[in-house]
């Protein structure tokens, strides 16, 4: 099999490692091997036409110092071909590479597409393909161990690496340096030796930020030693960042934080929803010592996750439920977010842990994220009764209507997972998720007794600016002094929320979603 890494649609980053992993899994499923990697130049000086992240000179440097070394690590037995032009590459492919032997499958240089996102890893696992587990070069391992023994000879509990992200590209994704400094001191006090690997972009000046810590800059410039370091460590710590793939596709233990970054289109909630990779889910085919912790890299989250990771028997669900409820009662938002994330990553009672995370996140106003966690529970076919039982403990802490919406979706688990079900499929439902917004007015969908009950239950009945009903004979009339309008009128008022108060709630929900109403505009009245 031939991997076509097209630099017109693929970046000169650690993404190439993901592409190799997927190609290797595909080849193995066809009783074949990945034999050749073809680097196809992009249209702008060999790189992507629409990418100005790095100047051309730096892109060339990254190609030779990052992409090519990654190929030698991840696919050491592969041939590598590069071409001066796309025409030259096209001619070679036409002559030597049938489309059914290319990855991405059926790759066409005239219509290139990058297929190296999270969704492709999920699809590979669903197709029962085995993702590769790479091992470090023996000589690099020897160098790594020698450095550790010389610099950290008294590390009683083992070695922990901290890989920092400190780059100008998508800066909100960067590591929280002060929090990692505190975590480093905490780790050292517990008997760990700590190795800090700075971002390659800032490796030269990193020593100024970490005067009392052990920095090792060699892994920044030598990827074989970086991989060997990770394999040598007791634990490796990351934020969502390229180098983590060297742990994801290996047996090296890790904790990875800050998966979600609001406002960054390659790591916000909408991105993960599009990919079908929902908060709380682990990396495909990972082990019990390889965890994604879906919360920011603050000291509390980092240290709590490490404590759970190092315990032979992690604390049970009851401990984390009590901790989260106490944090919620005290109004400690960071604790609530941190503790629920760690519970979701480590608790063996998966149904209860995801319910805890759902309730905690929804109570913090992050409804879209809570919706995705419910979908994760549905996809994992978790016990809906157990989930619902635990979620009910958060009913009084979640904004009115949001709890009922979460419960309603969960109760339709069977329909949601059937392609021909009455409600929308998971994919269609996820695609309706958008950024959350605070709505100061609402329409009550339903004009009967249930609509009247919903109006009376509102903390501020004046927030209801009208009723909505599908019966055209009622349009233009009033109820309790408020106009009755057509459903489309409520849909078109983007600044209002729609509160469903009807015995036909499921059908109304489906209708609203099909009209393009975002899920965070919809709530169910507690009737």
Short mmCIF file of C-alpha atoms in Angstrom, two decimals:
data_model
loop_
_atom_site.label_atom_id
_atom_site.label_comp_id
_atom_site.label_asym_id
_atom_site.label_seq_id
_atom_site.Cartn_x
_atom_site.Cartn_y
_atom_site.Cartn_z
CA UNK A 1 0.00 0.00 0.00
CA UNK A 2 1.06 3.58 -0.73
CA UNK A 3 0.33 6.53 1.55
CA UNK A 4 -0.27 9.73 -0.42
CA UNK A 5 0.52 12.62 1.93
CA UNK A 6 -0.66 15.60 -0.08
CA UNK A 7 0.81 18.85 1.20
CA UNK A 8 -1.91 20.81 -0.57
CA UNK A 9 -4.46 19.58 1.99
CA UNK A 10 -2.24 18.21 4.78
CA UNK A 11 0.09 20.22 7.05
CA UNK A 12 3.79 19.71 7.70
CA UNK A 13 3.04 18.71 11.30
CA UNK A 14 2.63 15.66 13.52
CA UNK A 15 -0.46 14.93 11.41
CA UNK A 16 1.77 12.81 9.20
CA UNK A 17 2.15 10.36 12.10
CA UNK A 18 -1.62 9.99 12.29
CA UNK A 19 -1.76 9.43 8.54
CA UNK A 20 0.86 6.70 8.80
CA UNK A 21 -1.00 4.98 11.66
CA UNK A 22 -4.24 4.89 9.67
CA UNK A 23 -2.51 3.69 6.50
CA UNK A 24 -0.76 0.91 8.43
CA UNK A 25 -4.07 -0.19 9.97
CA UNK A 26 -5.74 -0.19 6.54
CA UNK A 27 -2.90 -2.16 4.97
CA UNK A 28 -2.96 -4.75 7.74
CA UNK A 29 -6.71 -5.22 7.32
CA UNK A 30 -6.02 -6.10 3.67
CA UNK A 31 -3.24 -8.54 4.63
CA UNK A 32 -0.76 -6.10 3.14
CA UNK A 33 1.88 -3.65 4.36
CA UNK A 34 2.54 0.03 3.99
CA UNK A 35 5.51 0.03 1.62
CA UNK A 36 5.81 3.58 0.24
CA UNK A 37 5.04 7.09 1.42
CA UNK A 38 4.64 9.68 -1.32
CA UNK A 39 5.05 13.34 -0.37
CA UNK A 40 3.06 15.33 -2.91
CA UNK A 41 3.92 19.06 -3.08
CA UNK A 42 1.22 21.66 -2.48
CA UNK A 43 0.43 24.45 -4.91
CA UNK A 44 2.06 27.29 -2.96
CA UNK A 45 5.83 26.72 -2.94
CA UNK A 46 5.13 23.07 -2.16
CA UNK A 47 2.65 23.66 0.67
CA UNK A 48 -1.01 24.45 1.28
CA UNK A 49 -2.43 27.32 -0.76
CA UNK A 50 -4.68 28.55 2.05
CA UNK A 51 -2.22 28.31 4.94
CA UNK A 52 -0.21 31.26 6.25
CA UNK A 53 0.53 29.83 9.70
CA UNK A 54 4.26 29.65 9.05
CA UNK A 55 6.55 31.40 6.54
CA UNK A 56 7.77 29.26 3.65
CA UNK A 57 11.28 28.89 5.09
CA UNK A 58 9.87 27.52 8.32
CA UNK A 59 7.56 25.18 6.43
CA UNK A 60 10.57 23.79 4.58
CA UNK A 61 12.41 23.37 7.86
CA UNK A 62 9.42 21.54 9.36
CA UNK A 63 9.26 19.24 6.35
CA UNK A 64 12.87 18.12 6.75
CA UNK A 65 13.15 18.28 10.55
CA UNK A 66 9.68 17.06 11.52
CA UNK A 67 7.87 15.20 8.74
CA UNK A 68 10.80 13.13 7.47
CA UNK A 69 12.03 12.14 10.97
CA UNK A 70 8.47 11.14 11.90
CA UNK A 71 8.35 8.87 8.88
CA UNK A 72 11.59 7.22 9.97
CA UNK A 73 10.10 6.65 13.44
CA UNK A 74 6.61 5.49 12.50
CA UNK A 75 7.40 3.63 9.28
CA UNK A 76 11.13 2.81 9.35
CA UNK A 77 10.88 0.18 6.60
CA UNK A 78 9.02 2.37 4.11
CA UNK A 79 10.40 3.97 0.99
CA UNK A 80 9.86 7.73 0.77
CA UNK A 81 9.31 9.56 -2.50
CA UNK A 82 9.02 13.29 -3.02
CA UNK A 83 8.44 15.22 -6.23
CA UNK A 84 9.22 18.68 -7.55
CA UNK A 85 5.72 19.22 -8.92
CA UNK A 86 2.20 17.85 -8.70
CA UNK A 87 2.34 16.88 -12.37
CA UNK A 88 5.42 14.78 -11.72
CA UNK A 89 3.69 13.11 -8.77
CA UNK A 90 0.54 12.50 -10.82
CA UNK A 91 2.52 10.81 -13.58
CA UNK A 92 4.24 8.50 -11.10
CA UNK A 93 0.97 7.56 -9.40
CA UNK A 94 -0.69 6.85 -12.72
CA UNK A 95 2.12 4.51 -13.73
CA UNK A 96 2.93 2.72 -10.48
CA UNK A 97 -0.01 3.05 -8.07
CA UNK A 98 -3.50 1.62 -8.67
CA UNK A 99 -6.13 3.63 -6.80
CA UNK A 100 -7.20 0.63 -4.71
CA UNK A 101 -3.66 0.43 -3.31
CA UNK A 102 -3.57 4.05 -2.18
CA UNK A 103 -4.36 5.63 1.15
CA UNK A 104 -6.55 7.62 1.56
CA UNK A 105 -8.62 4.99 -0.26
CA UNK A 106 -9.08 6.00 -3.90
CA UNK A 107 -6.85 9.07 -3.53
CA UNK A 108 -7.10 11.35 -6.58
CA UNK A 109 -4.50 14.11 -6.98
CA UNK A 110 -7.08 16.26 -8.79
CA UNK A 111 -9.49 16.02 -5.85
CA UNK A 112 -7.27 15.58 -2.81
CA UNK A 113 -8.73 15.27 0.66
CA UNK A 114 -7.06 14.88 4.01
CA UNK A 115 -8.36 11.87 5.93
CA UNK A 116 -6.33 12.00 9.07
CA UNK A 117 -8.78 13.38 11.63
CA UNK A 118 -10.11 11.79 14.81
CA UNK A 119 -13.16 10.49 12.95
CA UNK A 120 -10.88 8.33 10.81
CA UNK A 121 -9.39 6.69 13.90
CA UNK A 122 -12.91 6.01 15.18
CA UNK A 123 -13.92 4.57 11.81
CA UNK A 124 -10.86 2.31 11.79
CA UNK A 125 -11.77 0.90 15.20
CA UNK A 126 -15.41 0.44 14.15
CA UNK A 127 -14.16 -1.52 11.13
CA UNK A 128 -12.15 -3.69 13.58
CA UNK A 129 -8.79 -2.55 12.27
CA UNK A 130 -5.83 -2.69 14.63
CA UNK A 131 -4.00 0.59 15.07
CA UNK A 132 -0.20 0.30 15.34
CA UNK A 133 1.79 0.61 18.56
CA UNK A 134 5.20 2.08 17.73
CA UNK A 135 8.34 1.29 19.72
CA UNK A 136 11.37 3.52 20.23
CA UNK A 137 14.71 2.99 18.53
CA UNK A 138 17.06 0.94 20.80
CA UNK A 139 19.95 3.39 20.47
CA UNK A 140 17.69 6.35 21.26
CA UNK A 141 16.41 4.44 24.30
CA UNK A 142 19.97 3.93 25.47
CA UNK A 143 20.70 7.67 25.17
CA UNK A 144 17.49 8.55 26.98
CA UNK A 145 18.16 6.20 29.89
CA UNK A 146 21.75 7.41 30.20
CA UNK A 147 20.59 11.04 30.42
CA UNK A 148 17.96 10.18 33.04
CA UNK A 149 20.41 8.22 35.19
CA UNK A 150 22.90 11.08 35.10
CA UNK A 151 20.46 13.93 35.77
CA UNK A 152 17.78 12.33 37.94
CA UNK A 153 19.48 9.54 39.88
CA UNK A 154 17.36 9.99 43.03
CA UNK A 155 13.90 9.79 41.48
CA UNK A 156 12.42 7.22 43.86
CA UNK A 157 8.96 6.96 42.28
CA UNK A 158 10.02 7.19 38.65
CA UNK A 159 10.24 9.77 35.89
CA UNK A 160 7.46 12.05 34.66
CA UNK A 161 7.76 14.05 31.44
CA UNK A 162 5.85 17.28 30.89
CA UNK A 163 5.58 18.32 27.25
CA UNK A 164 4.73 22.00 26.90
CA UNK A 165 2.92 23.79 24.13
CA UNK A 166 4.14 27.40 23.73
CA UNK A 167 3.64 28.42 20.12
CA UNK A 168 2.09 31.37 18.27
CA UNK A 169 -0.19 29.06 16.29
CA UNK A 170 -3.61 28.77 17.98
CA UNK A 171 -2.12 30.25 21.16
CA UNK A 172 -5.22 29.57 23.34
CA UNK A 173 -4.29 25.88 23.13
CA UNK A 174 -0.95 26.53 24.84
CA UNK A 175 0.02 25.05 28.19
CA UNK A 176 -0.82 27.03 31.32
CA UNK A 177 2.79 27.51 32.38
CA UNK A 178 2.19 28.67 35.96
CA UNK A 179 -0.08 25.70 36.63
CA UNK A 180 2.52 23.29 35.26
CA UNK A 181 5.21 24.87 37.42
CA UNK A 182 3.06 24.22 40.48
CA UNK A 183 2.40 20.67 39.31
CA UNK A 184 6.14 20.13 38.83
CA UNK A 185 6.89 21.16 42.41
CA UNK A 186 4.09 18.88 43.62
CA UNK A 187 5.45 15.92 41.64
CA UNK A 188 8.98 16.44 42.93
CA UNK A 189 7.70 16.53 46.51
CA UNK A 190 6.10 13.14 45.89
CA UNK A 191 9.42 11.64 44.83
CA UNK A 192 9.19 11.87 41.06
CA UNK A 193 11.94 13.11 38.79
CA UNK A 194 10.46 15.61 36.35
CA UNK A 195 11.68 16.28 32.81
CA UNK A 196 10.21 19.32 31.11
CA UNK A 197 10.29 19.24 27.30
CA UNK A 198 9.65 22.78 26.02
CA UNK A 199 7.95 23.63 22.77
CA UNK A 200 10.45 23.51 19.92
CA UNK A 201 9.44 27.04 18.91
CA UNK A 202 10.52 28.43 22.30
CA UNK A 203 13.11 25.85 23.34
CA UNK A 204 16.02 28.32 23.23
CA UNK A 205 14.42 30.73 25.72
CA UNK A 206 12.62 28.15 27.86
CA UNK A 207 15.43 28.00 30.40
CA UNK A 208 14.46 31.51 31.55
CA UNK A 209 11.00 30.26 32.55
CA UNK A 210 12.15 27.14 34.37
CA UNK A 211 15.31 28.12 36.32
CA UNK A 212 14.98 25.44 38.99
CA UNK A 213 13.65 22.55 36.96
CA UNK A 214 15.16 19.90 34.78
CA UNK A 215 14.70 20.85 31.15
CA UNK A 216 15.81 18.60 28.36
CA UNK A 217 15.92 20.41 25.05
CA UNK A 218 17.43 17.63 22.94
CA UNK A 219 14.02 15.93 22.38
CA UNK A 220 12.83 19.18 20.80
CA UNK A 221 15.23 18.63 17.90
CA UNK A 222 15.58 14.85 17.83
CA UNK A 223 12.30 13.00 17.49
CA UNK A 224 13.79 9.56 18.04
CA UNK A 225 15.06 10.69 21.43
CA UNK A 226 11.69 12.33 22.15
CA UNK A 227 9.92 9.04 21.46
CA UNK A 228 12.51 7.16 23.54
CA UNK A 229 12.05 9.58 26.43
CA UNK A 230 8.30 8.97 26.45
CA UNK A 231 8.89 5.22 26.43
CA UNK A 232 11.39 5.57 29.31
CA UNK A 233 9.02 7.53 31.56
CA UNK A 234 6.72 6.30 34.27
CA UNK A 235 4.14 8.84 33.10
CA UNK A 236 3.93 11.45 30.32
CA UNK A 237 1.85 14.62 30.64
CA UNK A 238 0.52 16.71 27.74
CA UNK A 239 -2.04 19.21 26.64
CA UNK A 240 -3.77 18.54 23.31
CA UNK A 241 -0.71 18.80 21.06
CA UNK A 242 1.05 17.08 18.15
CA UNK A 243 3.80 15.21 20.05
CA UNK A 244 1.17 13.33 22.05
CA UNK A 245 0.57 11.07 19.02
CA UNK A 246 3.87 9.36 19.87
CA UNK A 247 2.24 8.21 23.11
CA UNK A 248 -1.25 7.66 21.71
CA UNK A 249 0.14 5.15 19.22
CA UNK A 250 2.43 3.36 21.65
CA UNK A 251 2.27 1.60 24.99
CA UNK A 252 3.75 4.61 26.80
CA UNK A 253 1.57 5.79 29.73
CA UNK A 254 0.09 9.28 29.49
CA UNK A 255 -2.43 11.81 30.72
CA UNK A 256 -3.54 14.39 28.15
CA UNK A 257 -5.40 17.54 29.24
CA UNK A 258 -7.12 20.55 27.67
CA UNK A 259 -8.68 18.67 24.78
CA UNK A 260 -11.28 21.40 24.20
CA UNK A 261 -10.40 25.03 23.48
CA UNK A 262 -13.40 27.34 22.94
CA UNK A 263 -13.01 29.60 19.94
CA UNK A 264 -10.36 27.47 18.20
CA UNK A 265 -11.86 25.73 15.19
CA UNK A 266 -9.58 22.69 15.38
CA UNK A 267 -10.28 21.93 19.04
CA UNK A 268 -13.60 23.48 20.07
CA UNK A 269 -16.73 21.53 21.02
CA UNK A 270 -18.16 21.91 17.52
CA UNK A 271 -15.03 20.29 16.03
CA UNK A 272 -15.28 17.25 18.28
CA UNK A 273 -19.03 17.01 17.61
CA UNK A 274 -18.34 17.01 13.87
CA UNK A 275 -15.73 14.30 14.33
CA UNK A 276 -18.07 12.19 16.46
CA UNK A 277 -15.52 12.19 19.29
CA UNK A 278 -17.41 13.17 22.40
CA UNK A 279 -16.05 14.59 25.67
CA UNK A 280 -15.19 11.83 28.20
CA UNK A 281 -14.24 9.33 25.48
CA UNK A 282 -10.73 7.77 25.51
CA UNK A 283 -8.34 7.67 22.58
CA UNK A 284 -9.17 4.63 20.39
CA UNK A 285 -7.57 1.38 21.57
CA UNK A 286 -5.86 3.00 24.56
CA UNK A 287 -5.03 1.18 27.80
CA UNK A 288 -6.01 1.81 31.43
CA UNK A 289 -2.78 3.78 31.90
CA UNK A 290 -3.46 6.02 28.90
CA UNK A 291 -6.09 8.65 29.66
CA UNK A 292 -7.64 11.75 28.14
CA UNK A 293 -8.76 14.18 30.85
CA UNK A 294 -11.36 16.45 29.26
CA UNK A 295 -10.73 19.57 31.33
CA UNK A 296 -8.26 22.46 31.38
CA UNK A 297 -4.70 22.05 32.63
CA UNK A 298 -5.13 23.66 36.03
CA UNK A 299 -3.25 22.44 39.11
CA UNK A 300 -6.31 20.81 40.66
CA UNK A 301 -7.19 18.79 37.56
CA UNK A 302 -3.59 17.75 36.93
CA UNK A 303 -2.89 16.58 40.47
CA UNK A 304 -6.27 14.86 40.94
CA UNK A 305 -5.79 12.95 37.69
CA UNK A 306 -2.25 11.90 38.65
CA UNK A 307 -3.46 10.63 42.03
CA UNK A 308 -6.11 8.52 40.32
CA UNK A 309 -3.66 7.33 37.69
CA UNK A 310 -1.08 6.12 40.21
CA UNK A 311 -3.58 4.35 42.48
CA UNK A 312 -3.79 0.60 41.97
CA UNK A 313 -7.48 0.93 42.84
CA UNK A 314 -8.78 4.40 41.91
CA UNK A 315 -11.29 6.01 44.25
CA UNK A 316 -14.82 4.83 43.57
CA UNK A 317 -17.71 6.74 42.12
CA UNK A 318 -19.24 7.65 45.49
CA UNK A 319 -16.11 9.63 46.41
CA UNK A 320 -16.27 11.76 43.27
CA UNK A 321 -20.05 12.21 43.46
CA UNK A 322 -19.70 13.57 47.00
CA UNK A 323 -16.79 15.81 45.97
CA UNK A 324 -18.71 17.23 43.01
CA UNK A 325 -21.90 17.84 44.96
CA UNK A 326 -19.91 19.59 47.69
CA UNK A 327 -18.10 21.74 45.11
CA UNK A 328 -21.43 22.62 43.49
CA UNK A 329 -22.94 23.56 46.85
CA UNK A 330 -19.94 25.77 47.64
CA UNK A 331 -20.05 27.42 44.21
CA UNK A 332 -16.52 26.21 43.39
CA UNK A 333 -16.78 25.94 39.61
CA UNK A 334 -13.20 24.89 38.92
CA UNK A 335 -13.38 22.07 41.45
CA UNK A 336 -16.69 20.90 40.01
CA UNK A 337 -15.33 20.83 36.46
CA UNK A 338 -12.04 19.20 37.51
CA UNK A 339 -13.47 16.51 39.75
CA UNK A 340 -16.17 15.49 37.28
CA UNK A 341 -13.58 15.22 34.48
CA UNK A 342 -11.34 12.96 36.57
CA UNK A 343 -14.33 10.84 37.57
CA UNK A 344 -15.28 10.38 33.91
CA UNK A 345 -11.71 9.38 33.04
CA UNK A 346 -11.11 6.90 35.86
CA UNK A 347 -14.32 5.58 37.47
CA UNK A 348 -15.12 1.97 36.64
CA UNK A 349 -18.85 2.70 36.99
CA UNK A 350 -18.91 4.30 33.57
CA UNK A 351 -22.67 4.95 33.38
CA UNK A 352 -22.69 6.79 36.70
CA UNK A 353 -19.48 8.68 35.96
CA UNK A 354 -20.77 10.03 32.64
CA UNK A 355 -24.03 11.04 34.32
CA UNK A 356 -22.00 12.88 36.95
CA UNK A 357 -19.99 14.69 34.30
CA UNK A 358 -23.17 15.52 32.35
CA UNK A 359 -24.88 16.99 35.38
CA UNK A 360 -21.83 18.93 36.50
CA UNK A 361 -21.18 20.45 33.07
CA UNK A 362 -24.85 21.28 32.46
CA UNK A 363 -25.01 23.00 35.86
CA UNK A 364 -22.12 25.20 34.73
CA UNK A 365 -24.12 26.27 31.67
CA UNK A 366 -22.18 24.18 29.16
CA UNK A 367 -25.30 22.54 27.68
CA UNK A 368 -23.88 21.69 24.26
CA UNK A 369 -21.00 19.80 25.89
CA UNK A 370 -23.42 18.04 28.24
CA UNK A 371 -25.46 16.96 25.21
CA UNK A 372 -22.37 15.41 23.66
CA UNK A 373 -21.66 13.45 26.84
CA UNK A 374 -25.20 12.04 26.72
CA UNK A 375 -24.51 11.01 23.13
CA UNK A 376 -21.25 9.39 24.25
CA UNK A 377 -23.23 7.36 26.78
CA UNK A 378 -25.69 6.34 24.08
CA UNK A 379 -22.93 5.35 21.65
CA UNK A 380 -21.25 3.28 24.36
CA UNK A 381 -24.60 1.60 25.06
CA UNK A 382 -24.34 2.37 28.76
CA UNK A 383 -27.06 1.50 31.25
CA UNK A 384 -29.73 4.20 30.70
CA UNK A 385 -31.44 3.47 34.02
CA UNK A 386 -28.22 3.91 35.97
CA UNK A 387 -27.37 7.04 34.00
CA UNK A 388 -30.80 8.57 34.56
CA UNK A 389 -30.74 7.69 38.25
CA UNK A 390 -27.46 9.54 38.81
CA UNK A 391 -28.32 12.46 36.54
CA UNK A 392 -31.48 13.09 38.59
CA UNK A 393 -29.30 14.27 41.48
CA UNK A 394 -28.44 17.35 39.41
CA UNK A 395 -31.99 18.30 38.47
CA UNK A 396 -32.20 21.28 40.82
CA UNK A 397 -28.76 22.52 39.78
CA UNK A 398 -29.33 22.58 36.00
CA UNK A 399 -31.15 25.53 34.34
CA UNK A 400 -34.89 25.02 33.89
CA UNK A 401 -35.70 23.06 30.75
CA UNK A 402 -32.15 21.86 30.14
CA UNK A 403 -32.47 18.88 32.48
CA UNK A 404 -35.69 17.77 30.79
CA UNK A 405 -34.02 18.04 27.39
CA UNK A 406 -31.08 15.87 28.49
CA UNK A 407 -33.45 13.33 30.01
CA UNK A 408 -35.65 13.32 26.92
CA UNK A 409 -32.73 12.56 24.61
CA UNK A 410 -31.45 9.81 26.91
CA UNK A 411 -34.89 8.20 27.11
CA UNK A 412 -34.90 7.84 23.32
CA UNK A 413 -31.68 5.80 23.24
CA UNK A 414 -33.14 2.99 21.12
CA UNK A 415 -34.63 5.36 18.54
CA UNK A 416 -31.51 7.48 18.34
CA UNK A 417 -29.27 4.53 17.57
CA UNK A 418 -31.48 3.22 14.75
CA UNK A 419 -30.94 4.69 11.31
CA UNK A 420 -34.68 4.57 10.62
CA UNK A 421 -35.77 5.73 14.10
CA UNK A 422 -38.45 8.38 14.60
CA UNK A 423 -36.00 10.91 15.96
CA UNK A 424 -32.95 12.21 14.18
CA UNK A 425 -29.86 10.05 14.00
CA UNK A 426 -26.95 10.82 16.31
CA UNK A 427 -25.05 12.44 13.48
CA UNK A 428 -27.93 14.72 12.50
CA UNK A 429 -28.57 15.65 16.10
CA UNK A 430 -24.93 16.49 16.76
CA UNK A 431 -24.77 18.69 13.69
CA UNK A 432 -27.40 20.97 15.23
CA UNK A 433 -25.13 21.85 18.17
CA UNK A 434 -23.86 25.40 18.10
CA UNK A 435 -22.20 27.82 20.50
CA UNK A 436 -24.21 28.38 23.64
CA UNK A 437 -26.07 31.65 24.07
CA UNK A 438 -28.10 33.24 26.85
CA UNK A 439 -31.72 33.93 25.85
CA UNK A 440 -33.70 36.60 27.67
CA UNK A 441 -37.10 35.75 26.14
CA UNK A 442 -38.95 32.65 25.06
CA UNK A 443 -41.93 31.22 23.23
CA UNK A 444 -43.99 28.47 24.82
CA UNK A 445 -44.72 25.78 22.21
CA UNK A 446 -48.17 24.56 23.22
CA UNK A 447 -51.38 26.47 24.00
CA UNK A 448 -53.38 23.94 26.00
CA UNK A 449 -53.36 23.14 29.69
CA UNK A 450 -49.67 22.18 29.50
CA UNK A 451 -48.79 25.55 27.97
CA UNK A 452 -50.66 27.36 30.73
CA UNK A 453 -48.89 25.26 33.36
CA UNK A 454 -45.52 26.02 31.76
CA UNK A 455 -46.25 29.76 31.84
CA UNK A 456 -47.14 29.67 35.54
CA UNK A 457 -44.00 27.66 36.35
CA UNK A 458 -41.65 30.29 34.91
CA UNK A 459 -39.64 32.29 37.48
CA UNK A 460 -40.48 35.36 35.41
CA UNK A 461 -43.68 34.86 33.34
CA UNK A 462 -42.97 38.13 31.53
CA UNK A 463 -40.00 36.43 29.83
CA UNK A 464 -42.56 34.59 27.68
CA UNK A 465 -43.30 36.86 24.74
CA UNK A 466 -45.85 34.52 23.20
CA UNK A 467 -47.18 31.06 22.52
CA UNK A 468 -46.54 28.96 19.44
CA UNK A 469 -48.94 26.45 17.91
CA UNK A 470 -49.15 24.58 14.62
CA UNK A 471 -52.93 25.15 14.37
CA UNK A 472 -53.40 28.07 11.92
CA UNK A 473 -56.85 28.85 13.36
CA UNK A 474 -55.17 30.02 16.58
CA UNK A 475 -52.65 32.34 14.93
CA UNK A 476 -53.32 35.99 15.74
CA UNK A 477 -55.28 35.18 18.87
CA UNK A 478 -54.00 35.65 22.41
CA UNK A 479 -53.69 33.55 25.54
CA UNK A 480 -53.10 35.14 28.93
CA UNK A 481 -52.48 38.39 27.08
CA UNK A 482 -49.74 36.92 24.91
CA UNK A 483 -50.00 36.38 21.13
CA UNK A 484 -50.21 32.94 19.56
CA UNK A 485 -47.86 32.69 16.56
CA UNK A 486 -46.93 30.12 13.95
CA UNK A 487 -43.96 27.85 14.79
CA UNK A 488 -41.88 29.48 12.06
CA UNK A 489 -42.26 32.87 13.75
CA UNK A 490 -40.71 31.46 16.91
CA UNK A 491 -38.01 29.73 14.87
CA UNK A 492 -37.10 32.96 13.07
CA UNK A 493 -36.71 34.91 16.32
CA UNK A 494 -33.08 33.92 16.92
CA UNK A 495 -32.89 35.84 20.20
CA UNK A 496 -35.54 33.72 21.90
CA UNK A 497 -35.67 30.25 23.38
CA UNK A 498 -38.44 27.73 22.63
CA UNK A 499 -39.97 25.96 25.63
CA UNK A 500 -41.81 22.79 24.56
CA UNK A 501 -44.96 22.26 26.65
CA UNK A 502 -46.93 19.61 24.80
CA UNK A 503 -47.77 15.91 24.94
CA UNK A 504 -46.30 15.76 21.42
CA UNK A 505 -42.88 16.90 22.63
CA UNK A 506 -40.86 14.31 20.69
CA UNK A 507 -42.45 15.22 17.37
CA UNK A 508 -42.03 18.95 18.09
CA UNK A 509 -38.36 18.44 18.98
CA UNK A 510 -37.74 16.60 15.72
CA UNK A 511 -39.58 19.27 13.74
CA UNK A 512 -37.60 22.11 15.31
CA UNK A 513 -34.26 20.39 14.72
CA UNK A 514 -35.16 19.75 11.08
CA UNK A 515 -35.94 23.45 10.71
CA UNK A 516 -32.37 24.19 11.79
CA UNK A 517 -33.06 25.34 15.34
CA UNK A 518 -29.91 24.86 17.44
CA UNK A 519 -30.27 22.49 20.35
CA UNK A 520 -29.32 25.12 22.91
CA UNK A 521 -32.44 27.15 21.96
CA UNK A 522 -34.75 24.29 22.92
CA UNK A 523 -35.93 23.31 26.39
CA UNK A 524 -38.69 21.10 27.79
CA UNK A 525 -41.12 22.32 30.42
CA UNK A 526 -41.12 20.25 33.61
CA UNK A 527 -44.72 19.04 33.52
#
